[in-house]
mmCIF file of C-alpha atoms and ligand atoms in Angstrom:
data_model
loop_
_atom_site.group_PDB
_atom_site.id
_atom_site.type_symbol
_atom_site.label_atom_id
_atom_site.label_comp_id
_atom_site.label_asym_id
_atom_site.label_seq_id
_atom_site.Cartn_x
_atom_site.Cartn_y
_atom_site.Cartn_z
ATOM 1 C CA UNK W 1078 -2.293 109.913 -11.576
ATOM 2 C CA UNK W 1079 -2.631 106.453 -10.017
ATOM 3 C CA UNK W 1080 0.562 104.670 -8.924
ATOM 4 C CA UNK W 1081 0.992 101.656 -11.205
ATOM 5 C CA UNK W 1082 0.337 98.351 -9.463
ATOM 6 C CA UNK W 1083 3.544 96.338 -9.973
ATOM 7 C CA UNK W 1084 1.660 93.029 -9.968
ATOM 8 C CA UNK W 1085 -0.436 93.925 -13.031
ATOM 9 C CA UNK W 1086 0.470 92.580 -16.490
ATOM 10 C CA UNK W 1087 2.399 94.933 -18.793
ATOM 11 C CA UNK W 1088 0.438 95.569 -21.966
ATOM 12 C CA UNK W 1089 1.723 97.506 -24.966
ATOM 13 C CA UNK W 1090 -0.978 99.571 -26.695
ATOM 14 C CA UNK W 1091 0.026 100.265 -30.304
ATOM 15 C CA UNK W 1092 -2.175 102.892 -31.937
ATOM 16 C CA UNK W 1093 -2.625 103.041 -35.710
ATOM 17 C CA UNK W 1094 -5.562 105.472 -36.096
ATOM 18 C CA UNK W 1095 -9.128 104.636 -37.162
ATOM 19 C CA UNK W 1096 -12.499 105.861 -35.946
ATOM 20 C CA UNK W 1097 -11.501 104.957 -32.385
ATOM 21 C CA UNK W 1098 -9.102 107.919 -32.778
ATOM 22 C CA UNK W 1099 -11.588 109.909 -34.859
ATOM 23 C CA UNK W 1100 -12.955 113.346 -34.105
ATOM 24 C CA UNK W 1101 -15.993 115.263 -35.331
ATOM 25 C CA UNK W 1102 -16.740 118.961 -34.722
ATOM 26 C CA UNK W 1103 -20.066 118.055 -33.129
ATOM 27 C CA UNK W 1104 -20.727 115.313 -30.545
ATOM 28 C CA UNK W 1105 -23.967 114.334 -32.298
ATOM 29 C CA UNK W 1106 -22.054 113.370 -35.489
ATOM 30 C CA UNK W 1107 -21.316 109.683 -36.072
ATOM 31 C CA UNK W 1108 -20.537 110.067 -39.804
ATOM 32 C CA UNK W 1109 -18.491 112.597 -41.756
ATOM 33 C CA UNK W 1110 -15.719 112.822 -39.096
ATOM 34 C CA UNK W 1111 -11.960 112.499 -39.587
ATOM 35 C CA UNK W 1112 -10.472 109.144 -38.571
ATOM 36 C CA UNK W 1113 -7.044 108.716 -36.963
ATOM 37 C CA UNK W 1114 -6.467 112.192 -35.502
ATOM 38 C CA UNK W 1115 -6.541 111.625 -31.707
ATOM 39 C CA UNK W 1116 -3.242 110.450 -30.188
ATOM 40 C CA UNK W 1117 -2.829 107.309 -28.118
ATOM 41 C CA UNK W 1118 -2.259 109.271 -24.882
ATOM 42 C CA UNK W 1119 -5.686 110.907 -25.213
ATOM 43 C CA UNK W 1120 -7.324 107.547 -25.969
ATOM 44 C CA UNK W 1121 -5.817 106.118 -22.782
ATOM 45 C CA UNK W 1122 -6.713 109.193 -20.701
ATOM 46 C CA UNK W 1123 -10.377 108.624 -21.584
ATOM 47 C CA UNK W 1124 -10.260 105.237 -19.806
ATOM 48 C CA UNK W 1125 -8.985 105.729 -16.205
ATOM 49 C CA UNK W 1126 -10.075 102.164 -15.335
ATOM 50 C CA UNK W 1127 -7.161 100.838 -17.421
ATOM 51 C CA UNK W 1128 -4.864 101.468 -14.452
ATOM 52 C CA UNK W 1129 -6.749 98.754 -12.531
ATOM 53 C CA UNK W 1130 -6.198 96.213 -15.301
ATOM 54 C CA UNK W 1131 -2.664 96.627 -16.658
ATOM 55 C CA UNK W 1132 0.522 98.674 -16.707
ATOM 56 C CA UNK W 1133 0.352 100.318 -20.104
ATOM 57 C CA UNK W 1134 3.219 101.034 -22.473
ATOM 58 C CA UNK W 1135 1.817 103.187 -25.316
ATOM 59 C CA UNK W 1136 3.183 103.765 -28.821
ATOM 60 C CA UNK W 1137 1.774 105.688 -31.760
ATOM 61 C CA UNK W 1138 2.711 103.488 -34.721
ATOM 62 C CA UNK W 1139 0.581 105.362 -37.282
ATOM 63 C CA UNK W 1140 -2.363 107.780 -37.515
ATOM 64 C CA UNK W 1141 -4.325 106.626 -40.540
ATOM 65 C CA UNK W 1142 -7.799 105.871 -41.749
ATOM 66 C CA UNK W 1143 -7.466 102.101 -42.169
ATOM 67 C CA UNK W 1144 -8.882 102.226 -45.708
ATOM 68 C CA UNK W 1145 -5.335 103.442 -46.508
ATOM 69 C CA UNK W 1146 -3.542 100.550 -44.763
ATOM 70 C CA UNK W 1147 -0.359 99.629 -46.638
ATOM 71 C CA UNK W 1148 1.849 96.578 -46.803
ATOM 72 C CA UNK W 1149 4.755 98.715 -45.540
ATOM 73 C CA UNK W 1150 2.770 99.539 -42.388
ATOM 74 C CA UNK W 1151 1.853 95.857 -41.937
ATOM 75 C CA UNK W 1152 5.554 95.010 -41.992
ATOM 76 C CA UNK W 1153 6.364 97.773 -39.460
ATOM 77 C CA UNK W 1154 3.518 96.742 -37.160
ATOM 78 C CA UNK W 1155 4.304 93.027 -37.221
ATOM 79 C CA UNK W 1156 8.013 93.718 -36.626
ATOM 80 C CA UNK W 1157 7.255 95.978 -33.644
ATOM 81 C CA UNK W 1158 4.866 93.451 -32.089
ATOM 82 C CA UNK W 1159 7.423 90.650 -32.467
ATOM 83 C CA UNK W 1160 10.129 92.895 -31.005
ATOM 84 C CA UNK W 1161 8.003 93.768 -27.959
ATOM 85 C CA UNK W 1162 6.724 90.259 -27.287
ATOM 86 C CA UNK W 1163 10.134 88.623 -27.355
ATOM 87 C CA UNK W 1164 11.151 90.688 -24.302
ATOM 88 C CA UNK W 1165 10.256 89.914 -20.679
ATOM 89 C CA UNK W 1166 8.939 93.457 -20.233
ATOM 90 C CA UNK W 1167 5.710 93.041 -22.206
ATOM 91 C CA UNK W 1168 3.030 90.429 -21.470
ATOM 92 C CA UNK W 1169 0.618 91.223 -24.306
ATOM 93 C CA UNK W 1170 -0.188 93.696 -27.072
ATOM 94 C CA UNK W 1171 -3.325 95.646 -27.962
ATOM 95 C CA UNK W 1172 -3.590 97.335 -31.353
ATOM 96 C CA UNK W 1173 -6.103 100.113 -31.942
ATOM 97 C CA UNK W 1174 -7.119 100.106 -35.608
ATOM 98 C CA UNK W 1175 -9.761 101.334 -38.018
ATOM 99 C CA UNK W 1176 -12.626 98.914 -38.579
ATOM 100 C CA UNK W 1177 -12.439 99.005 -42.385
ATOM 101 C CA UNK W 1178 -9.393 96.768 -42.889
ATOM 102 C CA UNK W 1179 -9.082 95.441 -39.329
ATOM 103 C CA UNK W 1180 -9.883 91.885 -40.444
ATOM 104 C CA UNK W 1181 -7.013 91.908 -42.962
ATOM 105 C CA UNK W 1182 -4.429 93.252 -40.498
ATOM 106 C CA UNK W 1183 -5.657 90.848 -37.815
ATOM 107 C CA UNK W 1184 -5.236 87.803 -40.110
ATOM 108 C CA UNK W 1185 -1.826 88.991 -41.343
ATOM 109 C CA UNK W 1186 -0.663 89.269 -37.705
ATOM 110 C CA UNK W 1187 -2.309 85.913 -36.827
ATOM 111 C CA UNK W 1188 0.070 84.347 -39.376
ATOM 112 C CA UNK W 1189 3.244 86.370 -38.734
ATOM 113 C CA UNK W 1190 3.433 87.133 -34.986
ATOM 114 C CA UNK W 1191 5.870 84.654 -33.443
ATOM 115 C CA UNK W 1192 4.598 84.543 -29.889
ATOM 116 C CA UNK W 1193 2.032 82.770 -27.718
ATOM 117 C CA UNK W 1194 1.426 85.950 -25.698
ATOM 118 C CA UNK W 1195 -1.961 87.635 -26.218
ATOM 119 C CA UNK W 1196 -2.354 90.004 -29.185
ATOM 120 C CA UNK W 1197 -5.713 91.774 -29.384
ATOM 121 C CA UNK W 1198 -7.040 94.257 -31.917
ATOM 122 C CA UNK W 1199 -9.837 96.654 -31.177
ATOM 123 C CA UNK W 1200 -11.561 99.574 -32.872
ATOM 124 C CA UNK W 1201 -14.725 101.667 -32.732
ATOM 125 C CA UNK W 1202 -17.662 102.492 -34.943
ATOM 126 C CA UNK W 1203 -18.210 105.955 -33.436
ATOM 127 C CA UNK W 1204 -15.532 108.667 -33.253
ATOM 128 C CA UNK W 1205 -14.017 109.500 -29.868
ATOM 129 C CA UNK W 1206 -15.933 112.815 -29.828
ATOM 130 C CA UNK W 1207 -19.361 111.153 -30.231
ATOM 131 C CA UNK W 1208 -22.119 110.823 -27.661
ATOM 132 C CA UNK W 1209 -21.978 107.149 -26.605
ATOM 133 C CA UNK W 1210 -18.582 106.602 -28.246
ATOM 134 C CA UNK W 1211 -17.873 102.861 -28.230
ATOM 135 C CA UNK W 1212 -14.067 103.182 -28.342
ATOM 136 C CA UNK W 1213 -13.302 103.630 -24.618
ATOM 137 C CA UNK W 1214 -15.133 100.466 -23.524
ATOM 138 C CA UNK W 1215 -13.753 98.487 -26.481
ATOM 139 C CA UNK W 1216 -10.234 99.608 -25.471
ATOM 140 C CA UNK W 1217 -10.773 98.664 -21.827
ATOM 141 C CA UNK W 1218 -12.129 95.263 -22.896
ATOM 142 C CA UNK W 1219 -9.241 94.672 -25.318
ATOM 143 C CA UNK W 1220 -6.658 95.402 -22.601
ATOM 144 C CA UNK W 1221 -8.623 93.200 -20.181
ATOM 145 C CA UNK W 1222 -8.429 90.318 -22.692
ATOM 146 C CA UNK W 1223 -4.718 90.912 -23.419
ATOM 147 C CA UNK W 1224 -3.998 90.920 -19.666
ATOM 148 C CA UNK W 1225 -5.869 87.656 -19.102
ATOM 149 C CA UNK W 1226 -3.963 84.364 -18.897
ATOM 150 C CA UNK W 1227 -6.629 82.528 -20.919
ATOM 151 C CA UNK W 1228 -5.894 84.701 -23.989
ATOM 152 C CA UNK W 1229 -2.419 83.172 -24.410
ATOM 153 C CA UNK W 1230 -1.975 80.665 -27.280
ATOM 154 C CA UNK W 1231 -5.288 81.706 -28.863
ATOM 155 C CA UNK W 1232 -3.705 83.447 -31.835
ATOM 156 C CA UNK W 1233 -4.530 87.040 -32.670
ATOM 157 C CA UNK W 1234 -7.880 88.106 -31.251
ATOM 158 C CA UNK W 1235 -10.349 90.888 -31.944
ATOM 159 C CA UNK W 1236 -12.195 92.305 -28.917
ATOM 160 C CA UNK W 1237 -15.194 94.290 -30.056
ATOM 161 C CA UNK W 1238 -18.592 95.070 -28.565
ATOM 162 C CA UNK W 1239 -18.049 92.622 -25.673
ATOM 163 C CA UNK W 1240 -17.195 89.736 -28.001
ATOM 164 C CA UNK W 1241 -13.825 88.043 -28.605
ATOM 165 C CA UNK W 1242 -13.285 86.841 -32.175
ATOM 166 C CA UNK W 1243 -10.556 84.838 -33.886
ATOM 167 C CA UNK W 1244 -8.581 86.956 -36.385
ATOM 168 C CA UNK W 1245 -9.053 84.257 -39.036
ATOM 169 C CA UNK W 1246 -12.837 84.234 -38.978
ATOM 170 C CA UNK W 1247 -13.917 87.743 -38.029
ATOM 171 C CA UNK W 1248 -15.275 90.175 -40.613
ATOM 172 C CA UNK W 1249 -16.940 93.581 -40.630
ATOM 173 C CA UNK W 1250 -20.629 93.129 -41.430
ATOM 174 C CA UNK W 1251 -22.190 96.555 -40.913
ATOM 175 C CA UNK W 1252 -21.330 100.049 -42.125
ATOM 176 C CA UNK W 1253 -22.559 101.835 -38.965
ATOM 177 C CA UNK W 1254 -23.892 99.441 -36.299
ATOM 178 C CA UNK W 1255 -21.819 99.232 -33.098
ATOM 179 C CA UNK W 1256 -22.002 95.423 -33.308
ATOM 180 C CA UNK W 1257 -20.253 95.576 -36.667
ATOM 181 C CA UNK W 1258 -18.117 92.424 -36.365
ATOM 182 C CA UNK W 1259 -19.156 88.794 -36.764
ATOM 183 C CA UNK W 1260 -17.487 85.442 -37.350
ATOM 184 C CA UNK W 1261 -20.061 84.077 -39.849
ATOM 185 C CA UNK W 1262 -21.501 80.608 -39.090
ATOM 186 C CA UNK W 1263 -18.785 79.857 -36.512
ATOM 187 C CA UNK W 1264 -19.446 82.667 -34.029
ATOM 188 C CA UNK W 1265 -17.225 84.421 -31.497
ATOM 189 C CA UNK W 1266 -14.587 82.564 -29.445
ATOM 190 C CA UNK W 1267 -15.854 84.109 -26.244
ATOM 191 C CA UNK W 1268 -16.808 87.292 -24.471
ATOM 192 C CA UNK W 1269 -15.472 90.024 -22.182
ATOM 193 C CA UNK W 1270 -17.592 92.080 -19.833
ATOM 194 C CA UNK W 1271 -16.972 94.057 -16.632
ATOM 195 C CA UNK W 1272 -13.505 92.550 -16.174
ATOM 196 C CA UNK W 1273 -14.564 88.969 -16.854
ATOM 197 C CA UNK W 1274 -13.062 87.097 -19.805
ATOM 198 C CA UNK W 1275 -14.509 83.813 -20.947
ATOM 199 C CA UNK W 1276 -13.502 81.639 -23.905
ATOM 200 C CA UNK W 1277 -16.055 79.090 -25.125
ATOM 201 C CA UNK W 1278 -14.030 77.538 -27.933
ATOM 202 C CA UNK W 1279 -10.563 77.516 -29.501
ATOM 203 C CA UNK W 1280 -9.232 78.293 -32.976
ATOM 204 C CA UNK W 1281 -8.036 74.989 -34.493
ATOM 205 C CA UNK W 1282 -6.160 76.182 -37.594
ATOM 206 C CA UNK W 1283 -2.410 76.947 -37.302
ATOM 207 C CA UNK W 1284 -1.367 80.451 -36.241
ATOM 208 C CA UNK W 1285 1.275 82.661 -34.536
ATOM 209 C CA UNK W 1286 4.116 80.575 -33.054
ATOM 210 C CA UNK W 1287 2.952 77.523 -35.090
ATOM 211 C CA UNK W 1288 2.820 79.459 -38.373
ATOM 212 C CA UNK W 1289 5.549 78.902 -40.997
ATOM 213 C CA UNK W 1290 5.112 82.429 -42.365
ATOM 214 C CA UNK W 1291 7.046 85.631 -41.779
ATOM 215 C CA UNK W 1292 7.553 88.969 -43.514
ATOM 216 C CA UNK W 1293 11.265 88.631 -44.322
ATOM 217 C CA UNK W 1294 10.575 88.432 -48.068
ATOM 218 C CA UNK W 1295 8.614 91.169 -49.853
ATOM 219 C CA UNK W 1296 4.948 90.286 -50.348
ATOM 220 C CA UNK W 1297 4.192 89.781 -54.056
ATOM 221 C CA UNK W 1298 1.354 91.569 -55.849
ATOM 222 C CA UNK W 1299 -1.925 89.670 -55.425
ATOM 223 C CA UNK W 1300 -5.187 91.270 -56.554
ATOM 224 C CA UNK W 1301 -8.878 90.466 -56.095
ATOM 225 C CA UNK W 1302 -11.340 90.158 -58.989
ATOM 226 C CA UNK W 1303 -15.092 89.718 -58.513
ATOM 227 C CA UNK W 1304 -17.337 87.532 -60.669
ATOM 228 C CA UNK W 1305 -20.824 88.891 -61.461
ATOM 229 C CA UNK W 1306 -23.475 88.981 -64.190
ATOM 230 C CA UNK W 1307 -21.980 90.314 -67.404
ATOM 231 C CA UNK W 1308 -18.372 90.241 -66.078
ATOM 232 C CA UNK W 1309 -15.620 90.805 -68.658
ATOM 233 C CA UNK W 1310 -12.013 89.613 -68.676
ATOM 234 C CA UNK W 1311 -10.665 93.199 -68.723
ATOM 235 C CA UNK W 1312 -9.644 93.368 -65.031
ATOM 236 C CA UNK W 1313 -7.805 90.019 -65.092
ATOM 237 C CA UNK W 1314 -5.946 90.892 -68.301
ATOM 238 C CA UNK W 1315 -4.973 94.295 -66.871
ATOM 239 C CA UNK W 1316 -3.669 92.769 -63.628
ATOM 240 C CA UNK W 1317 -1.709 90.102 -65.506
ATOM 241 C CA UNK W 1318 -0.189 92.828 -67.702
ATOM 242 C CA UNK W 1319 1.089 94.582 -64.536
ATOM 243 C CA UNK W 1320 2.921 91.368 -63.527
ATOM 244 C CA UNK W 1321 0.635 90.233 -60.709
ATOM 245 C CA UNK W 1322 1.747 86.943 -59.093
ATOM 246 C CA UNK W 1323 -1.619 85.859 -57.773
ATOM 247 C CA UNK W 1324 -5.338 86.472 -58.236
ATOM 248 C CA UNK W 1325 -8.121 85.837 -55.743
ATOM 249 C CA UNK W 1326 -11.542 85.446 -57.310
ATOM 250 C CA UNK W 1327 -14.489 86.671 -55.243
ATOM 251 C CA UNK W 1328 -16.724 84.190 -57.021
ATOM 252 C CA UNK W 1329 -20.449 83.656 -57.022
ATOM 253 C CA UNK W 1330 -21.856 80.918 -54.743
ATOM 254 C CA UNK W 1331 -19.255 78.159 -54.287
ATOM 255 C CA UNK W 1332 -16.537 80.421 -55.733
ATOM 256 C CA UNK W 1333 -17.897 79.859 -59.223
ATOM 257 C CA UNK W 1334 -16.408 81.873 -62.071
ATOM 258 C CA UNK W 1335 -18.089 83.589 -65.042
ATOM 259 C CA UNK W 1336 -17.118 81.942 -68.364
ATOM 260 C CA UNK W 1337 -15.383 85.114 -69.609
ATOM 261 C CA UNK W 1338 -13.226 85.278 -66.453
ATOM 262 C CA UNK W 1339 -12.531 81.559 -66.740
ATOM 263 C CA UNK W 1340 -10.945 82.031 -70.168
ATOM 264 C CA UNK W 1341 -8.799 84.912 -68.871
ATOM 265 C CA UNK W 1342 -7.713 82.797 -65.873
ATOM 266 C CA UNK W 1343 -6.743 79.929 -68.169
ATOM 267 C CA UNK W 1344 -4.387 82.361 -69.928
ATOM 268 C CA UNK W 1345 -3.135 83.792 -66.598
ATOM 269 C CA UNK W 1346 -2.284 80.400 -65.089
ATOM 270 C CA UNK W 1347 -0.238 79.556 -68.221
ATOM 271 C CA UNK W 1348 1.892 82.597 -67.308
ATOM 272 C CA UNK W 1349 2.407 81.247 -63.769
ATOM 273 C CA UNK W 1350 -0.218 83.360 -61.955
ATOM 274 C CA UNK W 1351 -1.631 81.549 -58.902
ATOM 275 C CA UNK W 1352 -5.441 81.556 -58.694
ATOM 276 C CA UNK W 1353 -7.505 81.132 -55.516
ATOM 277 C CA UNK W 1354 -11.307 80.850 -55.582
ATOM 278 C CA UNK W 1355 -13.221 82.385 -52.680
ATOM 279 C CA UNK W 1356 -16.833 83.478 -52.451
ATOM 280 C CA UNK W 1357 -18.468 86.889 -52.431
ATOM 281 C CA UNK W 1358 -21.426 85.424 -50.451
ATOM 282 C CA UNK W 1359 -20.167 86.383 -46.971
ATOM 283 C CA UNK W 1360 -20.552 83.049 -45.193
ATOM 284 C CA UNK W 1361 -20.108 79.336 -45.864
ATOM 285 C CA UNK W 1362 -17.151 77.529 -47.383
ATOM 286 C CA UNK W 1363 -15.864 77.008 -50.918
ATOM 287 C CA UNK W 1364 -15.456 73.364 -51.962
ATOM 288 C CA UNK W 1365 -12.943 72.212 -54.563
ATOM 289 C CA UNK W 1366 -14.747 72.130 -57.909
ATOM 290 C CA UNK W 1367 -12.920 69.358 -59.780
ATOM 291 C CA UNK W 1368 -12.871 69.689 -63.562
ATOM 292 C CA UNK W 1369 -14.745 73.014 -63.506
ATOM 293 C CA UNK W 1370 -11.475 74.837 -62.733
ATOM 294 C CA UNK W 1371 -9.430 73.411 -59.837
ATOM 295 C CA UNK W 1372 -8.334 70.288 -61.725
ATOM 296 C CA UNK W 1373 -8.286 71.904 -65.189
ATOM 297 C CA UNK W 1374 -6.704 75.313 -64.386
ATOM 298 C CA UNK W 1375 -4.938 74.476 -61.134
ATOM 299 C CA UNK W 1376 -7.017 76.911 -59.083
ATOM 300 C CA UNK W 1377 -7.232 76.543 -55.318
ATOM 301 C CA UNK W 1378 -10.259 76.648 -53.014
ATOM 302 C CA UNK W 1379 -10.139 79.264 -50.221
ATOM 303 C CA UNK W 1380 -12.342 77.180 -47.897
ATOM 304 C CA UNK W 1381 -13.913 79.537 -45.343
ATOM 305 C CA UNK W 1382 -11.557 82.479 -45.958
ATOM 306 C CA UNK W 1383 -13.216 85.528 -47.468
ATOM 307 C CA UNK W 1384 -11.513 87.118 -50.515
ATOM 308 C CA UNK W 1385 -9.561 89.691 -48.450
ATOM 309 C CA UNK W 1386 -8.162 87.091 -46.062
ATOM 310 C CA UNK W 1387 -7.502 84.648 -48.910
ATOM 311 C CA UNK W 1388 -5.369 87.397 -50.484
ATOM 312 C CA UNK W 1389 -3.325 87.722 -47.262
ATOM 313 C CA UNK W 1390 -2.658 83.971 -47.119
ATOM 314 C CA UNK W 1391 -1.835 83.737 -50.836
ATOM 315 C CA UNK W 1392 0.667 86.629 -50.556
ATOM 316 C CA UNK W 1393 2.390 84.934 -47.609
ATOM 317 C CA UNK W 1394 2.479 81.552 -49.369
ATOM 318 C CA UNK W 1395 3.945 83.026 -52.568
ATOM 319 C CA UNK W 1396 6.473 85.072 -50.549
ATOM 320 C CA UNK W 1397 7.564 81.808 -48.915
ATOM 321 C CA UNK W 1398 8.228 80.348 -52.383
ATOM 322 C CA UNK W 1399 5.136 78.110 -52.428
ATOM 323 C CA UNK W 1400 3.807 78.218 -56.010
ATOM 324 C CA UNK W 1401 2.618 74.711 -56.882
ATOM 325 C CA UNK W 1402 -1.235 74.631 -56.816
ATOM 326 C CA UNK W 1403 -1.294 71.433 -54.747
ATOM 327 C CA UNK W 1404 1.051 72.950 -52.162
ATOM 328 C CA UNK W 1405 -0.983 76.189 -52.073
ATOM 329 C CA UNK W 1406 -4.150 74.125 -51.557
ATOM 330 C CA UNK W 1407 -2.469 72.410 -48.617
ATOM 331 C CA UNK W 1408 -1.675 75.829 -47.123
ATOM 332 C CA UNK W 1409 -5.316 76.870 -47.493
ATOM 333 C CA UNK W 1410 -6.389 73.626 -45.820
ATOM 334 C CA UNK W 1411 -3.998 74.240 -42.895
ATOM 335 C CA UNK W 1412 -4.271 77.961 -41.984
HETATM 336 C C1 LIG M 866 -11.061 103.297 -40.478
HETATM 337 O O1 LIG M 866 -11.177 102.129 -40.804
HETATM 338 O O2 LIG M 866 -9.978 103.809 -40.140
HETATM 339 C C2 LIG M 866 -12.257 104.206 -40.469
HETATM 340 C C3 LIG M 866 -13.514 103.507 -40.144
HETATM 341 C C4 LIG M 866 -13.554 102.951 -38.748
HETATM 342 O O3 LIG M 866 -12.571 102.838 -38.016
HETATM 343 O O4 LIG M 866 -14.688 102.543 -38.359
#
């Protein structure tokens, strides 16, 4: 065991599970393994070089496959990060997470962590037991970023496959490739390699200590409905019947909405359901559409947020008591 170097930054590693903590019975297997079974101590043991980069404080917050991420766990995670970062004992936080919902957790934290200290999520596409597992190097790189002065005030970051992404823009784009994360059109903020951290641009939208949002109020139910050829109004009507407070449409093209969904949304908005239009396309932005629905129904354009991130922002806005379509649009134009 190396003696910790007292001059190194103190980084909290909060483990939540995922493929980075996954294990298969056979090292040649990169599918069909169980995610979230290896504990944080074992993940750290696999990366002795961490002791040259930071003094690590490790916590096992959860051990899940991130497809099962819950709002309750989001609240626990955000509260723990805020609690750690407000002290003088922790200089930054790294969260190990599954890749499947990493982009949602990252954006939620980007809007609810109240600190300028670095917060970095990382993950892996191959289980820890695999030949050429990508988790150990991703973890080392994430801690290297969190320990680096230039990562302060950048909002929540995602360090993956040598790239550093902004939590707002990053999305998973491949089911199995080790370069599974991209920030479509905009690109990564920077890179990390062999101990070097370089940022090439900054996130301009509001985040972390500048964000007005927190998790003090319960997040209201907001669901996502896709528009596609032959779509029916059944899903929207069913969600409205359950008392949903908001709907995000994963629309075609510029967030456009099938006529049968449009009629159902007209009925939903009359009952006070907030409607945000995003796109299922995967890149590009959604413009306001005037009389087509934004001016007639009071729907809101998600801009460059994908449907899953638009849902996060709409939940936070509604929880903060923001319900007027114009005010929600302003939130989507700001964050
Ligand atoms: C998960 O999201 O927990 C499983 C998939 C992964 O981490 O790649």
